[in-house]
Amino acid sequence: MTAPARILVTGATGAVGSAVMRALRAAGHTPHGVSRRGGEGTGHSAWHIGAEDPPPELRGPWDAVVHCAADTRWNLPDEEAEGANVVPLRAVLALAGPGTHFVHLSSSFVTGLEGDITSPSRDAYRNSYEWSKAHAERIVHAERDGADIVRFPIVMGARADGALDRYSGFFWLPAAMCNGAVPALVAEEKGLLDMVSTDDVAGHVARLLASGPPDGHRLSVLGRGDGAQRVGDAFDTVLEALNDWRAEHDVTPLDRLPYVTPQQWNRFYLPFAEEYLDRAQLLKVTAFRAYQGYLSVTDPFDITVQVPDTRDVLYRSIRRWAETHEASARRVPRPWRA
Ligand SMILES: NC(=O)c1ccc[n+]([C@@H]2O[C@H](COP(=O)([O-])OP(=O)(O)OC[C@H]3O[C@@H](n4cnc5c(N)ncnc54)[C@H](OP(=O)(O)O)[C@@H]3O)[C@@H](O)[C@H]2O)c1
């Protein structure tokens, strides 16, 4: 398929979906976007997928569907994660016909603790996000004879300037560093922090559509693999980007946070914190527990497409975050007191 007549992009206002829309437009297509709250222009519909019937203009079949809509929060209760990442997929699949080129966006972390997506058990995954996204991939396999599944790790902004249409997930880190919510980085300093730019994902999706639907199921795993930045180096990049921005705005520089391994944290520091910190402090400390597993990855992802180096992308994305979240980026952390 060289030029699909009708291309539907779900989650079109999100970090990735917006970039996919731009890449498809740049490739000469006129994609139709969908999001829960709707977007600007006529080529965009509001549809709370999975909770209501699709509006009439979305009736299928489509030549291509790029399914980006998801809830990327890691800490949703299981039932909500299922409602956010599985139920909508079934509704979107209903708009696809046998000839539709279906592209499902997934996460590199979907293989959970066992290294693949086959287990339906919640215990096989670090959190409800991984578990529900793995279920979604299994549904794509079961419901379609052919489809593209595209996995990728943490998403940063555009390669040129770090711009992102939505800052979520990883951007807790610069916010927490500025407001002092994290007293230490619970991470393996030598672990791998794999990332991609929205451009990498969007460009890949555009190339997949240009190449036509696959025979069977085709898996792409984007990332840097063993070339990913080390956690310590990535945190230094984040600190450098924040402090460069702070210097230009006459704000006190941030100190480098100490590292504590997850084992040290859980065995020694957390029990101590539970005894001495107040409720608000403790909530902050434990809120970041969900990220520990991701900052301690030592085995590289088995990638199929290596993206260019991401250090500059990270630097630019954090600077861009500071520019667009000035009040948060200007905060001066206060020392923790028990
Ligand atoms: N961001 C990452 O670091 C990352 C990493 C790996 C994989 N991924 C995957 O990449 C894809 C896109 O993620 P993202 O980061 O772009 O997410 P995002 O920025 O949070 O955007 C989510 C998009 O999906 C829409 N949406 C969510 N649930 C919906 C529903 N039930 N009905 C209609 N629209 C719905 C949202 O619309 P509203 O804003 O109107 O609610 C928004 O447009 C997801 O499949 C995600 O799992 C993301």
PDB file of C-alpha atoms in Angstrom, residues 21-196:
ATOM      1  CA  MET A  21      -0.053  12.602  12.793  1.00  0.00           C
ATOM      2  CA  ARG A  22       2.686  15.050  11.747  1.00  0.00           C
ATOM      3  CA  ALA A  23       4.843  12.342  10.184  1.00  0.00           C
ATOM      4  CA  LEU A  24       1.914  10.981   8.179  1.00  0.00           C
ATOM      5  CA  ARG A  25       0.972  14.450   6.991  1.00  0.00           C
ATOM      6  CA  ALA A  26       4.582  15.056   5.987  1.00  0.00           C
ATOM      7  CA  ALA A  27       4.401  11.805   3.984  1.00  0.00           C
ATOM      8  CA  GLY A  28       1.444  13.221   2.048  1.00  0.00           C
ATOM      9  CA  HIS A  29      -1.414  11.539   3.924  1.00  0.00           C
ATOM     10  CA  THR A  30      -4.462  13.096   5.534  1.00  0.00           C
ATOM     11  CA  PRO A  31      -4.830  11.032   8.705  1.00  0.00           C
ATOM     12  CA  HIS A  32      -7.929  11.252  10.875  1.00  0.00           C
ATOM     13  CA  GLY A  33      -7.212  11.635  14.569  1.00  0.00           C
ATOM     14  CA  VAL A  34      -9.189  10.432  17.562  1.00  0.00           C
ATOM     15  CA  SER A  35      -8.839  11.207  21.233  1.00  0.00           C
ATOM     16  CA  ARG A  36     -11.058  11.159  24.263  1.00  0.00           C
ATOM     17  CA  ARG A  37     -11.415  14.934  24.505  1.00  0.00           C
ATOM     18  CA  GLY A  38     -10.992  15.646  20.802  1.00  0.00           C
ATOM     19  CA  GLY A  39      -8.550  17.938  19.036  1.00  0.00           C
ATOM     20  CA  GLU A  40      -8.558  20.866  16.710  1.00  0.00           C
ATOM     21  CA  GLY A  41      -9.828  20.871  13.146  1.00  0.00           C
ATOM     22  CA  THR A  42     -12.181  18.694  11.159  1.00  0.00           C
ATOM     23  CA  GLY A  43      -9.771  15.792  10.857  1.00  0.00           C
ATOM     24  CA  HIS A  44     -10.169  14.953  14.510  1.00  0.00           C
ATOM     25  CA  SER A  45     -12.992  13.252  16.414  1.00  0.00           C
ATOM     26  CA  ALA A  46     -13.736  13.059  20.113  1.00  0.00           C
ATOM     27  CA  TRP A  47     -14.461   9.491  21.145  1.00  0.00           C
ATOM     28  CA  HIS A  48     -14.071   7.924  24.572  1.00  0.00           C
ATOM     29  CA  ILE A  49     -12.991   4.615  23.132  1.00  0.00           C
ATOM     30  CA  GLY A  50     -14.380   1.622  24.926  1.00  0.00           C
ATOM     31  CA  ALA A  51     -16.922   3.668  26.872  1.00  0.00           C
ATOM     32  CA  GLU A  52     -19.252   4.760  24.056  1.00  0.00           C
ATOM     33  CA  ASP A  53     -20.092   3.938  20.454  1.00  0.00           C
ATOM     34  CA  PRO A  54     -17.839   5.482  17.811  1.00  0.00           C
ATOM     35  CA  PRO A  55     -19.158   8.591  16.080  1.00  0.00           C
ATOM     36  CA  PRO A  56     -20.511   7.901  12.567  1.00  0.00           C
ATOM     37  CA  GLU A  57     -17.513   9.413  10.740  1.00  0.00           C
ATOM     38  CA  LEU A  58     -15.280   6.733  12.239  1.00  0.00           C
ATOM     39  CA  ARG A  59     -17.083   3.761  10.741  1.00  0.00           C
ATOM     40  CA  GLY A  60     -14.679   1.358   9.104  1.00  0.00           C
ATOM     41  CA  PRO A  61     -13.135  -0.313   7.476  1.00  0.00           C
ATOM     42  CA  TRP A  62     -10.044   1.863   7.364  1.00  0.00           C
ATOM     43  CA  ASP A  63      -7.075   1.345   5.081  1.00  0.00           C
ATOM     44  CA  ALA A  64      -4.799   1.751   8.074  1.00  0.00           C
ATOM     45  CA  VAL A  65      -5.254   2.188  11.800  1.00  0.00           C
ATOM     46  CA  VAL A  66      -2.430   3.322  14.083  1.00  0.00           C
ATOM     47  CA  HIS A  67      -3.530   2.590  17.637  1.00  0.00           C
ATOM     48  CA  CYS A  68      -1.692   4.939  20.018  1.00  0.00           C
ATOM     49  CA  ALA A  69      -4.452   5.564  22.600  1.00  0.00           C
ATOM     50  CA  ALA A  70      -3.510   4.231  26.012  1.00  0.00           C
ATOM     51  CA  ASP A  71      -3.117   5.185  29.622  1.00  0.00           C
ATOM     52  CA  THR A  72       0.610   5.028  30.338  1.00  0.00           C
ATOM     53  CA  ARG A  73       0.346   5.322  34.120  1.00  0.00           C
ATOM     54  CA  TRP A  74       2.058   2.435  35.874  1.00  0.00           C
ATOM     55  CA  ASN A  75       0.113   2.559  39.090  1.00  0.00           C
ATOM     56  CA  LEU A  76      -3.533   2.154  38.011  1.00  0.00           C
ATOM     57  CA  PRO A  77      -5.568  -0.530  39.784  1.00  0.00           C
ATOM     58  CA  ASP A  78      -5.641  -3.658  37.574  1.00  0.00           C
ATOM     59  CA  GLU A  79      -9.257  -3.220  36.556  1.00  0.00           C
ATOM     60  CA  GLU A  80      -8.685   0.386  35.460  1.00  0.00           C
ATOM     61  CA  ALA A  81      -5.583  -0.557  33.480  1.00  0.00           C
ATOM     62  CA  GLU A  82      -7.603  -3.232  31.684  1.00  0.00           C
ATOM     63  CA  GLY A  83     -10.339  -0.647  31.018  1.00  0.00           C
ATOM     64  CA  ALA A  84      -7.754   1.816  29.674  1.00  0.00           C
ATOM     65  CA  ASN A  85      -5.512  -0.419  27.575  1.00  0.00           C
ATOM     66  CA  VAL A  86      -7.502  -3.536  26.659  1.00  0.00           C
ATOM     67  CA  VAL A  87     -11.168  -2.541  26.301  1.00  0.00           C
ATOM     68  CA  PRO A  88     -10.396   0.369  23.891  1.00  0.00           C
ATOM     69  CA  LEU A  89      -8.236  -1.905  21.725  1.00  0.00           C
ATOM     70  CA  ARG A  90     -11.184  -4.254  21.175  1.00  0.00           C
ATOM     71  CA  ALA A  91     -13.367  -1.272  20.147  1.00  0.00           C
ATOM     72  CA  VAL A  92     -10.710  -0.033  17.699  1.00  0.00           C
ATOM     73  CA  LEU A  93     -10.208  -3.519  16.242  1.00  0.00           C
ATOM     74  CA  ALA A  94     -13.929  -3.503  15.422  1.00  0.00           C
ATOM     75  CA  LEU A  95     -13.277  -0.600  13.008  1.00  0.00           C
ATOM     76  CA  ALA A  96     -10.673  -2.588  11.086  1.00  0.00           C
ATOM     77  CA  GLY A  97     -11.479  -4.922   8.216  1.00  0.00           C
ATOM     78  CA  PRO A  98      -9.411  -7.875   6.963  1.00  0.00           C
ATOM     79  CA  GLY A  99      -7.473  -5.577   4.593  1.00  0.00           C
ATOM     80  CA  THR A 100      -6.733  -2.879   7.176  1.00  0.00           C
ATOM     81  CA  HIS A 101      -3.068  -2.328   7.959  1.00  0.00           C
ATOM     82  CA  PHE A 102      -3.278  -2.402  11.752  1.00  0.00           C
ATOM     83  CA  VAL A 103      -0.369  -0.874  13.680  1.00  0.00           C
ATOM     84  CA  HIS A 104      -0.487  -1.367  17.425  1.00  0.00           C
ATOM     85  CA  LEU A 105       1.846   0.697  19.613  1.00  0.00           C
ATOM     86  CA  SER A 106       3.236  -1.061  22.616  1.00  0.00           C
ATOM     87  CA  SER A 107       6.037  -0.775  25.151  1.00  0.00           C
ATOM     88  CA  SER A 108       9.464  -2.419  25.387  1.00  0.00           C
ATOM     89  CA  PHE A 109       8.603  -3.156  29.021  1.00  0.00           C
ATOM     90  CA  VAL A 110       5.643  -5.298  27.972  1.00  0.00           C
ATOM     91  CA  THR A 111       7.680  -8.474  28.409  1.00  0.00           C
ATOM     92  CA  GLY A 112       7.533  -7.915  32.174  1.00  0.00           C
ATOM     93  CA  LEU A 113       9.480 -10.102  34.553  1.00  0.00           C
ATOM     94  CA  GLU A 114       9.485 -13.275  32.441  1.00  0.00           C
ATOM     95  CA  GLY A 115      10.783 -11.814  29.199  1.00  0.00           C
ATOM     96  CA  ASP A 116       7.709 -12.405  27.030  1.00  0.00           C
ATOM     97  CA  ILE A 117       4.033 -11.531  26.798  1.00  0.00           C
ATOM     98  CA  THR A 118       2.532 -15.003  27.042  1.00  0.00           C
ATOM     99  CA  SER A 119       1.605 -15.093  30.713  1.00  0.00           C
ATOM    100  CA  PRO A 120      -1.835 -13.726  31.636  1.00  0.00           C
ATOM    101  CA  SER A 121      -0.793 -13.740  35.299  1.00  0.00           C
ATOM    102  CA  ARG A 122      -0.451 -10.334  36.929  1.00  0.00           C
ATOM    103  CA  ASP A 123       2.556 -11.695  38.872  1.00  0.00           C
ATOM    104  CA  ALA A 124       4.534 -11.976  35.623  1.00  0.00           C
ATOM    105  CA  TYR A 125       4.634  -8.172  35.284  1.00  0.00           C
ATOM    106  CA  ARG A 126       6.036  -5.297  37.318  1.00  0.00           C
ATOM    107  CA  ASN A 127       2.836  -3.282  37.200  1.00  0.00           C
ATOM    108  CA  SER A 128      -0.679  -3.059  35.768  1.00  0.00           C
ATOM    109  CA  TYR A 129       0.545  -1.087  32.728  1.00  0.00           C
ATOM    110  CA  GLU A 130       2.888  -3.855  31.548  1.00  0.00           C
ATOM    111  CA  TRP A 131       0.270  -6.490  32.327  1.00  0.00           C
ATOM    112  CA  SER A 132      -2.520  -4.730  30.395  1.00  0.00           C
ATOM    113  CA  LYS A 133      -0.264  -3.859  27.433  1.00  0.00           C
ATOM    114  CA  ALA A 134       0.862  -7.502  27.225  1.00  0.00           C
ATOM    115  CA  HIS A 135      -2.781  -8.554  27.196  1.00  0.00           C
ATOM    116  CA  ALA A 136      -3.391  -6.055  24.380  1.00  0.00           C
ATOM    117  CA  GLU A 137      -0.584  -7.583  22.304  1.00  0.00           C
ATOM    118  CA  ARG A 138      -2.030 -11.070  22.840  1.00  0.00           C
ATOM    119  CA  ILE A 139      -5.403  -9.776  21.611  1.00  0.00           C
ATOM    120  CA  VAL A 140      -3.815  -8.340  18.459  1.00  0.00           C
ATOM    121  CA  HIS A 141      -2.285 -11.759  17.783  1.00  0.00           C
ATOM    122  CA  ALA A 142      -5.543 -13.585  18.447  1.00  0.00           C
ATOM    123  CA  GLU A 143      -7.915 -11.248  16.614  1.00  0.00           C
ATOM    124  CA  ARG A 144      -5.949 -10.405  13.495  1.00  0.00           C
ATOM    125  CA  ASP A 145      -4.241 -12.561  10.890  1.00  0.00           C
ATOM    126  CA  GLY A 146      -1.679  -9.838  10.381  1.00  0.00           C
ATOM    127  CA  ALA A 147      -0.600  -6.648  12.131  1.00  0.00           C
ATOM    128  CA  ASP A 148       2.389  -4.534  13.032  1.00  0.00           C
ATOM    129  CA  ILE A 149       3.296  -4.330  16.696  1.00  0.00           C
ATOM    130  CA  VAL A 150       5.746  -1.560  17.552  1.00  0.00           C
ATOM    131  CA  ARG A 151       7.457  -1.582  20.944  1.00  0.00           C
ATOM    132  CA  PHE A 152       9.645   1.192  22.243  1.00  0.00           C
ATOM    133  CA  PRO A 153      11.033   2.379  25.611  1.00  0.00           C
ATOM    134  CA  ILE A 154      10.745   5.795  27.318  1.00  0.00           C
ATOM    135  CA  VAL A 155       9.668   8.516  24.926  1.00  0.00           C
ATOM    136  CA  MET A 156      11.478  11.866  24.730  1.00  0.00           C
ATOM    137  CA  GLY A 157      10.677  14.849  22.514  1.00  0.00           C
ATOM    138  CA  ALA A 158      11.618  15.818  18.969  1.00  0.00           C
ATOM    139  CA  ARG A 159      15.250  15.390  17.982  1.00  0.00           C
ATOM    140  CA  ALA A 160      15.580  19.002  16.797  1.00  0.00           C
ATOM    141  CA  ASP A 161      14.298  20.829  19.885  1.00  0.00           C
ATOM    142  CA  GLY A 162      12.969  18.331  22.452  1.00  0.00           C
ATOM    143  CA  ALA A 163       9.372  19.466  21.921  1.00  0.00           C
ATOM    144  CA  LEU A 164       6.654  17.133  23.201  1.00  0.00           C
ATOM    145  CA  ASP A 165       2.914  17.580  22.938  1.00  0.00           C
ATOM    146  CA  ARG A 166       2.430  16.021  26.369  1.00  0.00           C
ATOM    147  CA  TYR A 167       4.798  15.607  29.298  1.00  0.00           C
ATOM    148  CA  SER A 168       4.054  12.593  31.417  1.00  0.00           C
ATOM    149  CA  GLY A 169       5.789   9.513  32.810  1.00  0.00           C
ATOM    150  CA  PHE A 170       9.517  10.188  32.958  1.00  0.00           C
ATOM    151  CA  PHE A 171       9.001  13.921  33.505  1.00  0.00           C
ATOM    152  CA  TRP A 172       8.254  13.252  37.167  1.00  0.00           C
ATOM    153  CA  LEU A 173      12.041  13.207  37.434  1.00  0.00           C
ATOM    154  CA  PRO A 174      12.952  16.828  36.592  1.00  0.00           C
ATOM    155  CA  ALA A 175       9.906  17.998  38.561  1.00  0.00           C
ATOM    156  CA  ALA A 176      10.935  15.911  41.575  1.00  0.00           C
ATOM    157  CA  MET A 177      14.560  17.059  41.347  1.00  0.00           C
ATOM    158  CA  CYS A 178      13.468  20.708  41.429  1.00  0.00           C
ATOM    159  CA  ASN A 179      10.922  20.380  44.214  1.00  0.00           C
ATOM    160  CA  GLY A 180      13.045  18.106  46.381  1.00  0.00           C
ATOM    161  CA  ALA A 181      10.553  15.235  46.379  1.00  0.00           C
ATOM    162  CA  VAL A 182      13.324  12.703  45.940  1.00  0.00           C
ATOM    163  CA  PRO A 183      16.112  12.721  48.520  1.00  0.00           C
ATOM    164  CA  ALA A 184      18.148  10.126  46.596  1.00  0.00           C
ATOM    165  CA  LEU A 185      18.063   8.320  43.275  1.00  0.00           C
ATOM    166  CA  VAL A 186      17.067   4.731  43.846  1.00  0.00           C
ATOM    167  CA  ALA A 187      18.741   3.219  40.816  1.00  0.00           C
ATOM    168  CA  GLU A 188      21.595   1.107  39.497  1.00  0.00           C
ATOM    169  CA  GLU A 189      23.999   3.785  38.304  1.00  0.00           C
ATOM    170  CA  LYS A 190      25.372   1.446  35.629  1.00  0.00           C
ATOM    171  CA  GLY A 191      21.934   0.262  34.500  1.00  0.00           C
ATOM    172  CA  LEU A 192      20.651   1.065  31.009  1.00  0.00           C
ATOM    173  CA  LEU A 193      18.053   3.758  30.400  1.00  0.00           C
ATOM    174  CA  ASP A 194      16.789   3.144  26.896  1.00  0.00           C
ATOM    175  CA  MET A 195      14.917   5.954  25.158  1.00  0.00           C
ATOM    176  CA  VAL A 196      13.608   7.065  21.802  1.00  0.00           C
TER     177      VAL A 196
END
